[in-house]
Short mmCIF file of C-alpha atoms and ligand atoms in Angstrom, two decimals:
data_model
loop_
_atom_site.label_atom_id
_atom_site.label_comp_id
_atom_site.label_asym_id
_atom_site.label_seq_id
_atom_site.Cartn_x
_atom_site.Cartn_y
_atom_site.Cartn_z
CA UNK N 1 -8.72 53.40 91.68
CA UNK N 2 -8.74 55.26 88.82
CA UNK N 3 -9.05 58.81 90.42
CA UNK N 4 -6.46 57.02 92.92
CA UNK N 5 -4.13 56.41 89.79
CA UNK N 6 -4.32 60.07 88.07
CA UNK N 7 -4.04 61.79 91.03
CA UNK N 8 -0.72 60.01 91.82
CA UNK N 9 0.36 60.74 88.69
CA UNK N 10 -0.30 64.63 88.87
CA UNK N 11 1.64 64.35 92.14
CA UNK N 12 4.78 62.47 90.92
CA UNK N 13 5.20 64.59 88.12
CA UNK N 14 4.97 67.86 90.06
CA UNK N 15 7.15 66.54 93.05
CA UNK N 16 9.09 65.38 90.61
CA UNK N 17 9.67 62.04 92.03
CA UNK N 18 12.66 60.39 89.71
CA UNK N 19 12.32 56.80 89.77
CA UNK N 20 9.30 55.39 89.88
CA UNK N 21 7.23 53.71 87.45
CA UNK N 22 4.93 56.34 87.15
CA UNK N 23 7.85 58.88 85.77
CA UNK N 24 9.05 56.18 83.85
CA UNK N 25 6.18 56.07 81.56
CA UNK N 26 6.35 59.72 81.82
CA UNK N 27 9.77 60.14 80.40
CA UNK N 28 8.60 57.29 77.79
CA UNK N 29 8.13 58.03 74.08
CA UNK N 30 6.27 55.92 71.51
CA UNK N 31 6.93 56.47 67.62
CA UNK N 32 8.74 59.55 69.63
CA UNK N 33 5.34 60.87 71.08
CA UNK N 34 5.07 61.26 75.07
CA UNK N 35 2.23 59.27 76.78
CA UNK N 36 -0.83 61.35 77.77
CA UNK N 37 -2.04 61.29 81.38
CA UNK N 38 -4.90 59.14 80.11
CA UNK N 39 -2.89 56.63 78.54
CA UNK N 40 -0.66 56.36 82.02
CA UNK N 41 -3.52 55.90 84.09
CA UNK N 42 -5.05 53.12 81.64
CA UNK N 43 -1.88 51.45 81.41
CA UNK N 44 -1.89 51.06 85.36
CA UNK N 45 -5.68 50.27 85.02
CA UNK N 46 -4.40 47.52 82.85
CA UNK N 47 -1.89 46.61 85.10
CA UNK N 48 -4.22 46.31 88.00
CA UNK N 49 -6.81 44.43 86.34
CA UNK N 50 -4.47 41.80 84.09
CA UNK N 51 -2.39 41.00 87.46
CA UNK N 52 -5.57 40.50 89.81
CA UNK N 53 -8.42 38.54 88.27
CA UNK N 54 -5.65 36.23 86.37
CA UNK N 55 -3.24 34.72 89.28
CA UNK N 56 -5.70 35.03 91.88
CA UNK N 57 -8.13 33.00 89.33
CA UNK N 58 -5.70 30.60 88.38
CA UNK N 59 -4.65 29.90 92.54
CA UNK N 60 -8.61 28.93 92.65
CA UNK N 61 -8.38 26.88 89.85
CA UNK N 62 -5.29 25.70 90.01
CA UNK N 63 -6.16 24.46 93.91
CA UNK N 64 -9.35 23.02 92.58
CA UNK N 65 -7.46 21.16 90.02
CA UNK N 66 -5.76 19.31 92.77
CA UNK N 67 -8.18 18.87 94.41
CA UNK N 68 -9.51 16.44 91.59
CA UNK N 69 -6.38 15.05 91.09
CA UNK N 70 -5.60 13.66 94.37
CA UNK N 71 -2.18 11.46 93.32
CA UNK N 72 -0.90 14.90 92.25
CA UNK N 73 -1.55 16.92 95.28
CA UNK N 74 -0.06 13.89 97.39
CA UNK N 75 2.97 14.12 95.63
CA UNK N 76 3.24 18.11 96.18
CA UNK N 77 2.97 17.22 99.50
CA UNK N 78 5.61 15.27 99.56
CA UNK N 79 8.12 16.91 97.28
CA UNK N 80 7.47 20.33 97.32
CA UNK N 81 10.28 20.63 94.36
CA UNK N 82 7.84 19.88 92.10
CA UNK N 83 5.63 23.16 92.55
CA UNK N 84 7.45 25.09 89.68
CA UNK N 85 6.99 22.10 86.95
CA UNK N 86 3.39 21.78 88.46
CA UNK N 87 2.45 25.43 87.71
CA UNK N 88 3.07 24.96 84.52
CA UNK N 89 0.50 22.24 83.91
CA UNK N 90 -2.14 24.19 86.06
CA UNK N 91 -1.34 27.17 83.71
CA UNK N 92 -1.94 25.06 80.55
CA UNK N 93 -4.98 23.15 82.62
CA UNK N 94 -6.76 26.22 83.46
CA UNK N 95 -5.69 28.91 80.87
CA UNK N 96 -8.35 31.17 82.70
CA UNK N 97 -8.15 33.86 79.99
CA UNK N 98 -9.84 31.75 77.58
CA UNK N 99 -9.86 34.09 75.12
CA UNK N 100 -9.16 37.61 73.34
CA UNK N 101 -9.68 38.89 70.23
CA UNK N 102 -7.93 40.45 66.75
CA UNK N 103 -8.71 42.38 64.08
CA UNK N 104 -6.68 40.90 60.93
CA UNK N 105 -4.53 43.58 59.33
CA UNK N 106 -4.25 41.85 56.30
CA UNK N 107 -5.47 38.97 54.24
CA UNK N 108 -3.88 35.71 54.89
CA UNK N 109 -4.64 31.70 54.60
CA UNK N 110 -4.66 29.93 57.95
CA UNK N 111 -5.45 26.45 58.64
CA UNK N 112 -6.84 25.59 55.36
CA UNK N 113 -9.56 28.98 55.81
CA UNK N 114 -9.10 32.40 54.02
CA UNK N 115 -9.09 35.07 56.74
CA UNK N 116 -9.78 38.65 55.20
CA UNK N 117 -8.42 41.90 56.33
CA UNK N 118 -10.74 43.27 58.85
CA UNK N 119 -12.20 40.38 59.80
CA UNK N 120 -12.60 39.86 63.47
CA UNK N 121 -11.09 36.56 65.29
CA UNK N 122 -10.94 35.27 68.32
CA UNK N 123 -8.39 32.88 69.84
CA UNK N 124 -9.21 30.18 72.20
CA UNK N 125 -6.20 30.17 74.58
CA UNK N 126 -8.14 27.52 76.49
CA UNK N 127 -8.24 25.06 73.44
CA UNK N 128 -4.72 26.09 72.32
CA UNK N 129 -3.20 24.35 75.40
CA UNK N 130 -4.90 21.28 75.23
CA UNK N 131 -4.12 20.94 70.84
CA UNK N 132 -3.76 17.26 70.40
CA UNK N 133 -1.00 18.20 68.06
CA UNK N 134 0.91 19.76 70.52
CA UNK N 135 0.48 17.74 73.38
CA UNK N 136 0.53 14.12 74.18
CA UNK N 137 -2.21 13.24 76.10
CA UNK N 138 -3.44 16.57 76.25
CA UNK N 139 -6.25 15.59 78.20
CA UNK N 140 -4.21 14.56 80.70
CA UNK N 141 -3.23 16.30 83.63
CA UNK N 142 0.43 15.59 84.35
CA UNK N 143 2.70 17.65 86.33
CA UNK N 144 5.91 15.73 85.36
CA UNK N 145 4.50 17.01 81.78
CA UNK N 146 8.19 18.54 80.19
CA UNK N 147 7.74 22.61 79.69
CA UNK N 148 4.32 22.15 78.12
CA UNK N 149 4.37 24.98 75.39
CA UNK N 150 0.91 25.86 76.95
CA UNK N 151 -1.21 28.96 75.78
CA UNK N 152 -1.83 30.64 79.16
CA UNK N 153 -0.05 33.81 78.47
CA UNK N 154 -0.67 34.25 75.05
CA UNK N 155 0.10 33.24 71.65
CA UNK N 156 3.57 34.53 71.95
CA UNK N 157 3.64 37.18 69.80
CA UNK N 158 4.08 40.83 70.67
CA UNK N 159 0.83 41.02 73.15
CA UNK N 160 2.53 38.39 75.15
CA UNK N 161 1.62 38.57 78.71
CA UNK N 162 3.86 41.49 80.25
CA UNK N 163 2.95 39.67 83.95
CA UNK N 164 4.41 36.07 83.00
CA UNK N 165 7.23 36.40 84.89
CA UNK N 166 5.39 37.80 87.97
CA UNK N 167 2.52 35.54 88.02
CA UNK N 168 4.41 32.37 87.86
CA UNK N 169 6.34 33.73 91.26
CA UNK N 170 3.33 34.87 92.43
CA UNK N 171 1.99 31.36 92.14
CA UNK N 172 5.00 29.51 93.00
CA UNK N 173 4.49 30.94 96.54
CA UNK N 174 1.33 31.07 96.53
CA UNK N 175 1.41 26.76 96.23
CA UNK N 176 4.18 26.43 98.65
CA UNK N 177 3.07 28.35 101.36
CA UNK N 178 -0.71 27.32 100.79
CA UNK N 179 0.82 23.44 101.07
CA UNK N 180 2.89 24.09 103.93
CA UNK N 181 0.08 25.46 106.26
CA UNK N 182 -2.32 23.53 105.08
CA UNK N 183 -2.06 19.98 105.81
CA UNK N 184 -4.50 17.26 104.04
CA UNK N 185 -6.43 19.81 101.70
CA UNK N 186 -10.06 18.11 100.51
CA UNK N 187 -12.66 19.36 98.92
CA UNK N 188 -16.04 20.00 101.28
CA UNK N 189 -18.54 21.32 98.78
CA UNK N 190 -19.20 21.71 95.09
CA UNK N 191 -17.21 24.67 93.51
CA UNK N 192 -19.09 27.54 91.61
CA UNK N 193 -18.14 29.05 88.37
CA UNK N 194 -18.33 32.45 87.64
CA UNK N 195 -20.56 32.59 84.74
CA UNK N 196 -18.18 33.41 82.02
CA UNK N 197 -17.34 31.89 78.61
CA UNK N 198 -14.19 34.72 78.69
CA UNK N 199 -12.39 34.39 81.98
CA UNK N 200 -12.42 30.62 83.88
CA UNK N 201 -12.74 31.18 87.64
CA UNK N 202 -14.27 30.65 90.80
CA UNK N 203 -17.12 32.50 93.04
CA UNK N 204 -16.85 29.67 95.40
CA UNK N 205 -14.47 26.52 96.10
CA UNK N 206 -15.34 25.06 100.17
CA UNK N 207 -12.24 22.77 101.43
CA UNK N 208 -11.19 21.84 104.96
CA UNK N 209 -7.88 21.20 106.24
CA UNK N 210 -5.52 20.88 109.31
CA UNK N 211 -3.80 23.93 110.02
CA UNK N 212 -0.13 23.12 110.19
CA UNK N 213 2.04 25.85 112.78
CA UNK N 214 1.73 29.71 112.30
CA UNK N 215 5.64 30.52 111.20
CA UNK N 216 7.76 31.77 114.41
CA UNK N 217 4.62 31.40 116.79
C1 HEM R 1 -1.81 33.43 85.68
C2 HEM R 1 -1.78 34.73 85.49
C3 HEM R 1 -1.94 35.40 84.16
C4 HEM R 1 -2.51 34.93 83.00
C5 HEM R 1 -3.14 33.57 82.74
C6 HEM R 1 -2.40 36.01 82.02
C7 HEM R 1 -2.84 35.91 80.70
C8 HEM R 1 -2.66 36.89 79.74
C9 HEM R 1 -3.04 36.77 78.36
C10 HEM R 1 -3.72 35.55 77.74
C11 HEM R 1 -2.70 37.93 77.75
C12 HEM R 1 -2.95 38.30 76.28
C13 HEM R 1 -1.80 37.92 75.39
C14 HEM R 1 -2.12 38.17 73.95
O1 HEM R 1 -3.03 38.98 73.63
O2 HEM R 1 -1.45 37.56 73.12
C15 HEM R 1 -2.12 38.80 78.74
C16 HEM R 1 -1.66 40.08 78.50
C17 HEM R 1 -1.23 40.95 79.49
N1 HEM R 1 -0.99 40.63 80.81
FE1 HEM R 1 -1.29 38.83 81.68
N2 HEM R 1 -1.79 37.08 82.61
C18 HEM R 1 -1.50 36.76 83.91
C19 HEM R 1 -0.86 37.57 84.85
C20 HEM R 1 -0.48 38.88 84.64
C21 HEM R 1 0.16 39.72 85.63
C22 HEM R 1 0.57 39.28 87.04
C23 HEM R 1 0.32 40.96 85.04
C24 HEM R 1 0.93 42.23 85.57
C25 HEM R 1 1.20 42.50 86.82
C26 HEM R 1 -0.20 40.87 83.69
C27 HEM R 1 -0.22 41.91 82.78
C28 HEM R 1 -0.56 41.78 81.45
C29 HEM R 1 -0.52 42.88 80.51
C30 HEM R 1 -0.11 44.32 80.80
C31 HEM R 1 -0.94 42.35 79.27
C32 HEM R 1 -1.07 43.08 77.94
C33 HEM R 1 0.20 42.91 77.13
C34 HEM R 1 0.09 43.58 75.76
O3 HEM R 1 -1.02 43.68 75.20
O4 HEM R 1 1.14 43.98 75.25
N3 HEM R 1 -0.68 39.59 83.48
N4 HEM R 1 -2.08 38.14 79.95
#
């Protein structure tokens, strides 16, 4: 992918292709320095990798939620209208990227601790969207929840996921078309985890189902 990536950058640039993202981040400037060829093809690698593992996780997960919540799916079912309001709750529920890290820039008090510049943190995304302070019920899973100020993408600040927008189509769809086709969903088998304490998802997750009509057969 990578070679994949560079190469198509070499090839934009010298066919001087005008719009496309790849001359976009050519023509871009940072603290009024040009991005290196590296730096383009990481930023796609970036691209690749934070859009893939993260929606297609959180379908998984998100379907396996369901799955556990039976009331909930039944209601999908019936009122397809409440997909959107549902993804929300399976993006606070599952927060699959359970973590990342910083490295504090300067000292500061948080929470009652002293954090010291340069020391390393990590922030649990996963435990963010289920903060009792935050949420009632937070153990709860409740798709009529109102906007639940979840931690999914991020603590908001300036690393805020770039694929929010993207992902929560991506999974809106993703629902509704998965719910359309396939009538009376159940789980036949016991899911497997991938064996990480950094990304929640799924190696395996077995259901059956009716399959409704293939569209315009
Ligand atoms: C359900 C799906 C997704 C989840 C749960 C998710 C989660 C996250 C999280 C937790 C961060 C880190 C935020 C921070 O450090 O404060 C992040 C950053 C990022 N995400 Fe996503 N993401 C998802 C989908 C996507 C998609 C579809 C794309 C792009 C196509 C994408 C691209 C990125 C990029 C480029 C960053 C880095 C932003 C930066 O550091 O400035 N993500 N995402």
């Amino acid at each position: 992918m990578g070679a994949y990536l560079a190469q198509q950058v070499i090839a934009q640039s010298e066919a001087a292709v005008e719009d496309s993202l790849v001359m976009r981040l050519r023509r871009a400037e940072v603290d009024g320095e040009e991005l290196t060829d590296l730096e383009i093809v990481m930023f796609f690698g970036l691209l690749t990798f934070a859009g893939n593992d993260t929606t297609r996780n959180t379908a998984a997960t998100g379907l396996r939620t369901l799955l556990e919540h039976p009331e909930a799916l039944r209601e999908l079912y019936e009122e397809p209208a409440l997909i959107p309001g549902a993804i929300e709750e399976i993006l606070r529920w599952t927060s699959v990227v359970q973590w990342f890290a910083r490295t504090a820039t300067r000292d500061v008090e948080l929470g009652g601790r002293q954090i010291r510049a340069g020391d390393k943190l990590v922030m649990w995304y996963g435990s963010g969207s289920r903060d009792e302070a935050v949420f009632d019920d937070a153990a709860t899973f409740d798709i009529h929840r109102p906007k639940p100020d979840h931690m999914a993408f991020g603590d908001g600040g300036r690393h805020f996921c770039l694929g929010a927008s993207l992902a929560r189509l991506e999974l809106r769809v993703i629902f509704e078309e998965v719910l359309d086709r396939m009538k009376d969903l159940r789980s036949d088998g016991a899911a497997e985890l991938v064996p990480s304490h950094w990304a929640y998802g799924l190696s395996k997750l077995p259901v059956a189902f009716t399959p409704g009509p293939r569209r315009g057969a």
